[in-house]
C-alpha positions as CSV (number, residue, x, y, z in Angstrom):
1,M,-41.3,-45.2,-110.6
2,T,-40.6,-43.3,-113.8
3,Q,-41.7,-39.8,-114.4
4,A,-44.3,-40.9,-117.0
5,S,-45.9,-43.3,-114.4
6,L,-46.1,-40.9,-111.5
7,A,-49.5,-40.6,-109.9
8,T,-51.7,-37.7,-110.9
9,T,-54.4,-38.3,-108.3
10,F,-54.3,-39.4,-104.7
11,A,-56.6,-42.3,-105.5
12,E,-53.9,-43.9,-107.6
13,F,-51.9,-44.5,-104.4
14,G,-54.7,-46.9,-103.1
15,L,-55.1,-44.8,-99.9
16,H,-58.1,-45.7,-97.7
17,T,-61.3,-44.0,-98.6
18,P,-61.6,-41.8,-95.5
19,L,-58.2,-40.4,-96.3
20,L,-59.2,-39.6,-99.9
21,A,-62.4,-38.0,-98.7
22,R,-60.4,-35.7,-96.4
23,L,-58.0,-34.7,-99.1
24,T,-60.9,-33.7,-101.3
25,E,-62.3,-31.5,-98.5
26,L,-58.9,-29.9,-98.1
27,K,-58.8,-29.3,-101.9
28,Y,-55.7,-31.4,-102.4
29,L,-56.4,-31.8,-106.1
30,Q,-53.3,-33.7,-107.1
31,P,-50.1,-34.9,-105.5
32,T,-47.1,-32.5,-105.4
33,P,-43.9,-33.9,-107.0
34,I,-42.4,-35.0,-103.7
35,Q,-45.7,-36.8,-102.8
36,A,-45.9,-38.5,-106.2
37,E,-42.3,-39.6,-105.9
38,T,-42.3,-40.9,-102.3
39,I,-45.7,-42.1,-101.3
40,P,-45.7,-45.3,-103.3
41,S,-42.4,-46.5,-102.0
42,T,-43.3,-45.4,-98.4
43,L,-46.4,-47.5,-98.6
44,T,-44.3,-50.6,-99.4
45,G,-42.2,-50.0,-96.3
46,K,-39.0,-48.8,-98.0
47,D,-36.5,-46.5,-96.3
48,L,-36.4,-43.0,-97.8
49,L,-34.1,-40.0,-98.0
50,A,-36.1,-37.2,-99.5
51,G,-35.2,-33.6,-100.1
52,A,-37.5,-30.9,-101.7
53,N,-38.1,-27.2,-101.5
54,T,-39.9,-25.8,-98.5
55,G,-43.6,-25.6,-99.0
56,S,-43.6,-28.6,-101.4
57,G,-45.9,-30.9,-99.3
58,K,-43.4,-33.0,-97.4
59,T,-45.6,-33.4,-94.3
60,A,-48.4,-35.0,-96.3
61,A,-45.8,-37.1,-98.1
62,F,-45.0,-39.1,-94.9
63,A,-48.3,-38.5,-92.9
64,L,-50.6,-40.0,-95.5
65,P,-48.8,-43.4,-96.0
66,I,-48.3,-43.7,-92.2
67,L,-52.0,-43.2,-91.6
68,H,-52.8,-45.7,-94.3
69,Q,-50.4,-48.3,-92.9
70,L,-51.9,-47.8,-89.4
71,M,-55.4,-48.4,-90.6
72,S,-54.3,-51.5,-92.6
73,R,-52.6,-52.9,-89.4
74,R,-55.6,-52.2,-87.2
75,A,-57.3,-55.5,-87.7
76,T,-54.2,-57.6,-86.8
77,S,-52.7,-55.4,-84.1
78,S,-52.7,-56.9,-80.6
79,A,-50.4,-54.5,-78.9
80,K,-51.5,-53.4,-75.4
81,G,-50.0,-50.7,-73.2
82,N,-48.2,-47.5,-73.7
83,F,-46.6,-48.3,-77.0
84,V,-46.0,-46.1,-80.1
85,S,-46.4,-47.3,-83.7
86,A,-45.0,-44.3,-85.6
87,L,-42.5,-41.7,-84.2
88,V,-41.9,-38.4,-85.9
89,L,-38.9,-36.4,-84.5
90,V,-38.7,-32.6,-85.1
91,P,-36.3,-29.9,-83.9
92,T,-38.8,-27.3,-82.5
93,R,-41.9,-27.2,-80.3
94,E,-43.8,-25.2,-82.9
95,L,-43.1,-27.8,-85.7
96,A,-44.1,-30.6,-83.4
97,K,-47.5,-29.1,-82.9
98,Q,-47.9,-28.2,-86.5
99,V,-47.0,-31.7,-87.8
100,A,-49.3,-33.3,-85.2
101,D,-52.1,-31.0,-86.2
102,S,-51.6,-32.1,-89.8
103,F,-51.9,-35.8,-88.9
104,K,-55.1,-35.1,-86.9
105,S,-56.5,-33.2,-89.9
106,Y,-55.8,-35.9,-92.4
107,A,-57.3,-38.5,-90.0
108,V,-60.5,-36.6,-89.2
109,H,-62.7,-39.3,-91.0
110,L,-61.0,-42.3,-89.4
111,N,-63.7,-42.4,-86.6
112,G,-61.2,-41.5,-83.9
113,D,-59.3,-44.8,-84.4
114,I,-56.0,-43.1,-84.8
115,K,-54.5,-41.4,-81.7
116,V,-51.9,-38.7,-82.4
117,V,-50.0,-37.0,-79.5
118,A,-47.6,-34.0,-79.7
119,A,-44.8,-34.0,-77.1
120,F,-42.6,-31.0,-76.6
121,G,-41.0,-28.9,-73.8
122,G,-42.0,-25.6,-72.4
123,V,-45.4,-26.9,-71.2
124,S,-46.5,-29.3,-68.4
125,V,-45.3,-32.9,-68.9
126,N,-48.2,-34.2,-66.9
127,T,-50.7,-33.3,-69.6
128,Q,-48.7,-35.1,-72.2
129,M,-48.3,-38.1,-69.9
130,L,-52.1,-38.3,-69.5
131,A,-52.5,-38.1,-73.3
132,L,-50.2,-41.0,-73.7
133,R,-52.1,-43.4,-71.4
134,G,-52.9,-46.5,-73.3
135,G,-50.2,-45.6,-75.9
136,A,-50.5,-43.8,-79.2
137,D,-50.5,-44.5,-82.9
138,V,-48.4,-41.5,-83.8
139,V,-46.2,-39.4,-81.5
140,V,-44.7,-36.2,-82.9
141,A,-41.9,-35.0,-80.5
142,T,-38.8,-33.1,-79.8
143,P,-36.1,-35.5,-78.6
144,G,-35.6,-34.0,-75.2
145,R,-39.3,-34.2,-74.1
146,L,-39.6,-37.6,-75.7
147,L,-36.8,-38.9,-73.4
148,D,-38.4,-37.3,-70.4
149,L,-41.6,-39.2,-71.2
150,V,-39.7,-42.5,-71.7
151,S,-37.8,-42.0,-68.4
152,S,-41.2,-41.5,-66.7
153,N,-42.5,-44.7,-68.2
154,A,-45.2,-42.7,-70.0
155,L,-44.5,-44.5,-73.3
156,K,-42.3,-47.3,-74.8
157,L,-40.6,-47.2,-78.1
158,S,-39.8,-50.9,-78.6
159,Q,-42.7,-51.4,-81.1
160,V,-42.1,-48.4,-83.3
161,A,-42.6,-49.5,-86.9
162,T,-41.9,-46.2,-88.6
163,L,-39.4,-43.5,-87.7
164,V,-39.5,-40.1,-89.4
165,L,-36.8,-37.4,-89.0
166,D,-38.4,-34.2,-90.2
167,E,-36.0,-31.3,-90.9
168,A,-33.5,-34.2,-90.9
169,D,-30.5,-32.1,-91.7
170,R,-30.8,-30.1,-88.4
171,M,-31.7,-33.2,-86.4
172,L,-28.5,-34.9,-87.6
173,S,-26.1,-31.9,-87.3
174,L,-27.0,-29.3,-84.7
175,G,-26.9,-30.2,-81.1
176,F,-29.2,-33.2,-81.1
177,T,-26.4,-35.8,-81.1
178,E,-26.7,-37.1,-77.5
179,E,-30.5,-37.1,-77.4
180,L,-31.0,-38.6,-80.8
181,T,-28.5,-41.4,-80.0
182,Q,-30.5,-42.2,-76.8
183,V,-33.7,-42.3,-78.8
184,L,-32.3,-44.6,-81.4
185,N,-31.0,-47.0,-78.7
186,L,-34.7,-47.4,-77.6
187,L,-36.0,-48.2,-81.1
188,P,-36.2,-51.7,-82.7
189,K,-33.6,-52.5,-85.3
190,Q,-36.2,-53.5,-87.8
191,K,-38.2,-50.5,-88.7
192,Q,-38.9,-48.2,-91.6
193,T,-36.9,-44.9,-91.5
194,L,-37.9,-41.8,-93.4
195,L,-35.7,-38.7,-93.6
196,F,-37.2,-35.5,-95.0
197,S,-35.7,-32.0,-95.3
198,A,-35.3,-29.1,-97.7
199,T,-31.5,-29.4,-97.6
200,F,-29.1,-32.3,-97.2
201,P,-25.5,-30.9,-96.9
202,D,-22.8,-33.5,-97.9
203,E,-21.6,-34.0,-94.3
204,V,-25.2,-34.9,-93.2
205,R,-25.8,-37.1,-96.2
206,Q,-22.8,-39.2,-95.2
207,L,-24.2,-39.7,-91.7
208,T,-27.5,-41.1,-93.1
209,Q,-25.8,-44.2,-94.4
210,A,-25.9,-45.9,-91.0
211,L,-29.5,-45.0,-90.5
212,L,-31.0,-46.3,-93.7
213,V,-31.2,-49.7,-95.5
214,N,-31.2,-49.6,-99.3
215,P,-33.1,-46.3,-99.3
216,L,-34.9,-44.6,-102.1
217,E,-33.2,-41.2,-102.6
218,I,-35.2,-38.3,-103.9
219,Q,-33.9,-34.8,-104.5
220,L,-36.4,-32.5,-106.2
221,Q,-36.0,-28.9,-107.2
222,S,-39.6,-27.9,-107.9
223,A,-40.5,-25.3,-110.4
224,E,-42.4,-23.7,-107.5
225,A,-39.0,-22.3,-106.3
226,S,-39.1,-19.7,-109.1
227,T,-42.1,-18.0,-107.4
228,L,-39.7,-16.7,-104.7
229,V,-37.7,-13.7,-105.7
230,Q,-34.4,-13.1,-103.8
231,R,-32.9,-9.7,-103.5
232,V,-29.8,-8.3,-101.7
233,M,-29.5,-4.7,-100.6
234,T,-26.1,-3.4,-99.4
235,V,-26.1,-0.8,-96.6
236,N,-23.7,0.5,-93.9
237,R,-24.3,-1.3,-90.6
238,E,-25.3,1.8,-88.7
239,K,-28.0,2.5,-91.3
240,K,-29.4,-1.0,-91.5
241,T,-32.3,-0.3,-89.0
242,A,-33.2,2.9,-90.8
243,L,-33.3,1.1,-94.2
244,L,-35.5,-1.6,-92.7
245,A,-37.9,0.9,-91.4
246,H,-37.9,2.8,-94.7
247,L,-38.8,-0.4,-96.6
248,L,-41.5,-1.4,-94.2
249,Q,-43.1,2.1,-94.4
250,Q,-42.7,2.4,-98.2
251,H,-44.1,-0.9,-99.2
252,Q,-46.7,-1.5,-96.5
253,W,-46.4,-5.3,-96.9
254,R,-49.4,-7.2,-95.6
255,Q,-47.0,-9.3,-93.4
256,V,-43.3,-9.5,-92.9
257,L,-41.1,-12.0,-91.1
258,I,-37.7,-10.6,-90.1
259,F,-34.8,-12.9,-89.1
260,V,-32.1,-11.8,-86.7
261,G,-29.1,-13.7,-85.4
262,A,-29.7,-13.8,-81.6
263,K,-32.5,-13.7,-79.0
264,N,-31.6,-10.3,-77.6
265,S,-31.4,-8.8,-81.1
266,C,-35.2,-9.5,-81.5
267,N,-36.0,-7.2,-78.6
268,H,-33.5,-4.5,-79.5
269,L,-34.7,-4.3,-83.1
270,A,-38.4,-4.3,-82.0
271,Q,-37.6,-1.3,-79.7
272,K,-35.8,0.6,-82.5
273,L,-38.7,0.0,-84.9
274,A,-41.1,1.2,-82.3
275,K,-39.3,4.5,-82.1
276,R,-40.0,4.9,-85.8
277,G,-43.7,4.1,-85.4
278,I,-43.6,0.5,-86.4
279,T,-45.1,-2.1,-84.1
280,A,-43.4,-5.6,-84.2
281,E,-43.8,-8.7,-82.1
282,V,-40.8,-11.0,-81.3
283,F,-40.5,-14.8,-81.4
284,H,-37.5,-16.6,-79.8
285,G,-36.5,-19.3,-77.3
286,D,-36.6,-17.1,-74.2
287,K,-40.3,-16.5,-74.5
288,A,-42.6,-18.8,-72.5
289,Q,-44.2,-21.5,-74.6
290,G,-47.7,-20.0,-74.1
291,A,-46.4,-16.6,-75.3
292,R,-44.6,-18.2,-78.3
293,S,-47.8,-20.0,-79.3
294,R,-49.9,-16.9,-79.0
295,V,-47.5,-14.9,-81.1
296,L,-47.2,-17.6,-83.8
297,E,-51.0,-18.1,-84.0
298,G,-51.5,-14.3,-84.2
299,F,-49.0,-14.1,-87.1
300,K,-50.6,-17.0,-88.9
301,A,-54.0,-15.5,-88.5
302,G,-52.8,-12.2,-89.9
303,D,-53.3,-10.2,-86.7
304,I,-49.6,-9.4,-86.4
305,Q,-48.0,-7.6,-89.4
306,V,-44.3,-7.6,-88.4
307,L,-42.7,-10.5,-86.6
308,I,-39.0,-10.5,-85.6
309,A,-37.6,-14.0,-85.0
310,T,-34.5,-16.1,-84.5
311,D,-33.9,-19.3,-86.5
312,I,-36.4,-21.3,-84.5
313,A,-39.0,-19.8,-87.0
314,A,-36.9,-20.9,-90.0
315,R,-37.7,-24.6,-89.9
316,G,-40.8,-26.2,-91.3
317,L,-43.4,-23.6,-90.1
318,D,-46.1,-23.2,-92.6
319,I,-47.4,-19.6,-92.7
320,E,-49.9,-19.3,-95.4
321,K,-49.2,-16.8,-98.2
322,L,-46.5,-15.0,-96.3
323,P,-45.4,-12.3,-98.9
324,V,-42.0,-11.2,-97.5
325,V,-39.1,-12.6,-95.5
326,I,-36.2,-10.2,-94.6
327,N,-32.8,-11.3,-93.4
328,F,-31.7,-8.4,-91.1
329,D,-28.8,-10.6,-89.9
330,L,-27.4,-13.5,-91.9
331,P,-27.7,-17.0,-90.5
332,R,-24.6,-18.8,-89.6
333,S,-25.4,-21.9,-91.7
334,P,-25.8,-21.6,-95.5
335,A,-28.5,-24.2,-95.2
336,D,-30.5,-22.1,-92.8
337,Y,-30.5,-19.3,-95.4
338,M,-32.6,-21.5,-97.6
339,H,-34.9,-22.6,-94.8
340,R,-35.4,-18.9,-93.8
341,I,-36.4,-17.7,-97.2
342,G,-38.5,-20.8,-97.7
343,R,-41.1,-19.4,-95.3
344,S,-42.2,-17.2,-98.3
345,G,-43.1,-18.3,-101.8
346,R,-44.6,-21.5,-100.6
347,A,-47.0,-23.8,-102.6
348,G,-46.6,-21.7,-105.7
349,E,-47.4,-18.4,-104.1
350,V,-45.3,-15.4,-105.1
351,G,-42.9,-14.4,-102.4
352,L,-40.0,-12.0,-101.8
353,A,-36.8,-12.7,-99.8
354,L,-34.7,-9.6,-99.0
355,T,-31.3,-9.7,-97.4
356,L,-29.8,-6.5,-95.9
357,L,-26.1,-6.8,-96.2
358,S,-23.5,-4.8,-94.3
359,H,-19.7,-4.7,-95.0
360,D,-18.9,-7.2,-92.2
361,E,-21.2,-9.8,-93.8
362,Y,-20.0,-9.6,-97.4
363,H,-17.6,-12.6,-97.1
364,H,-20.1,-14.8,-95.3
365,F,-22.8,-14.1,-97.8
366,C,-20.5,-15.2,-100.6
367,V,-20.1,-18.5,-98.7
368,I,-23.9,-18.8,-98.5
369,E,-24.2,-18.2,-102.2
370,K,-21.5,-20.7,-103.1
371,K,-22.9,-23.4,-100.9
372,N,-26.4,-22.9,-102.3
373,Q,-25.2,-22.4,-105.9
374,I,-26.8,-19.0,-106.3
375,R,-25.4,-15.6,-107.2
376,L,-27.5,-12.5,-106.5
377,E,-27.1,-9.0,-107.7
378,R,-26.2,-6.4,-105.1
379,E,-28.6,-3.5,-105.0
380,Q,-28.6,-0.1,-103.3
381,V,-31.5,2.0,-102.0
382,S,-31.2,5.8,-102.6
383,G,-30.3,7.5,-99.4
384,F,-29.0,4.3,-97.8
385,E,-26.1,3.5,-100.1
386,A,-23.2,1.5,-98.6
387,D,-19.8,3.1,-98.7
388,D,-17.5,1.9,-101.4
389,I,-14.6,1.7,-98.9
390,V,-14.8,-0.9,-96.2
391,P,-14.7,0.7,-92.8
392,E,-11.4,0.3,-90.8
393,S,-13.4,-1.2,-87.9
394,V,-14.4,-4.0,-90.1
395,L,-10.9,-4.6,-91.4
396,E,-9.4,-4.6,-88.0
397,Q,-12.0,-6.4,-86.0
398,P,-14.4,-8.5,-88.1
399,K,-17.7,-9.0,-86.3
400,P,-18.2,-12.7,-85.6
401,M,-21.4,-14.3,-86.8
402,A,-23.9,-14.9,-84.0
403,K,-24.3,-18.4,-82.9
404,P,-27.7,-19.9,-83.9
405,E,-30.2,-20.2,-81.2
406,G,-30.0,-23.6,-79.5
407,S,-26.2,-24.0,-79.8
408,G,-24.7,-24.5,-76.3
409,K,-21.6,-22.9,-74.9
410,K,-19.9,-26.2,-74.4
411,K,-18.3,-28.0,-77.4
412,R,-20.6,-30.7,-78.6
413,K,-19.5,-34.0,-80.1
414,K,-20.0,-34.4,-83.8
415,L,-22.5,-37.0,-84.9
416,S,-19.8,-38.9,-86.7
417,S,-17.9,-39.5,-83.5
418,V,-20.8,-41.4,-82.0
419,N,-20.3,-45.2,-81.7
420,V,-21.3,-46.6,-85.1
421,D,-22.9,-49.6,-83.4
422,I,-25.5,-47.3,-81.9
423,W,-26.5,-46.1,-85.4
424,A,-26.1,-49.5,-87.2
425,K,-29.2,-51.1,-88.5
426,K,-29.5,-54.8,-89.3
427,P,-30.3,-55.5,-93.0
428,D,-33.7,-57.0,-93.9
């Protein structure tokens, strides 16, 4: 579809009337660029590799055509039992719930004909098994819990017509190799496969070739990205917490999401801020699922002003009108830097992304800039200036970057080492 012929209304896609009615209620006035580029081809069953900025409407870009296709197949479907028609795989529990809730919201006028189930760990598997009785039209799941449900015979994947990998770059590159391979073995060879993410590093892009058949490739850099301002402030490591507290107290931002590199760093930083009179909640993988859900819902509702989190909060979570993101520690992956800062400046809203940079992080931040093709001016805050001379401790013993949450101690196989037959897909 050429730029001139891109749809300017959702009605132009030919979506079923109940879906259009719901979009009107949600005040979806016109398709975002990623929706306009991908929905027509998705409706025809074409495979897709789609990348666009965070907050650009990727969930609706795959959810709407999937719901339309499910309604279109309703009259001819004869499947009985615990089968699944559309499978969406995501890397985190919170994203699984969020995406499933989006499907349910878009389907609110479909008379309960579409069954959507979220499946993720940290909660009772029995509840999810009960929800899957009789099968489901859409299952949004993390790979580990999905395999638990399959092994318990709670659902079958042999009739999946559409597979979506949301946050596909992480699904294909960080620790999901074994689980994802098992899931793919259970899926039919003939299916539609949709890959969505904000970033597709070259090494991940190469791995997609075995998953997709003649895919439409879309890479968009939306003008909305300009609404996010990125700033870097250099500071001595021992003054980093003091600078953070100074910024929080000086600016009194309505809400702030602070990223750190490890789970124990969340608690330590929260304790240090508390001594300075700043209350902060923490969000990381060691918290029970119920506690994680309560904290995230409280932050989304605006009841929590300061949230300190690991990178489990960097992927896909939609926090409406979040004004500020702060990188207290750098992420290990350059791609995760873009996902982190993408929590702010979403959907055209003005946002600010601050990075606090100490001497031991200078080199790694240069790598992040190079990989993401950006170059940011280094700033200093009066009273917290970084020394011009690099400390001897940094020169002698550079501090290693913290491993991202979710990375195991044992060495994992790279995805490219998996038997190609497992990933192969028969041509149409």
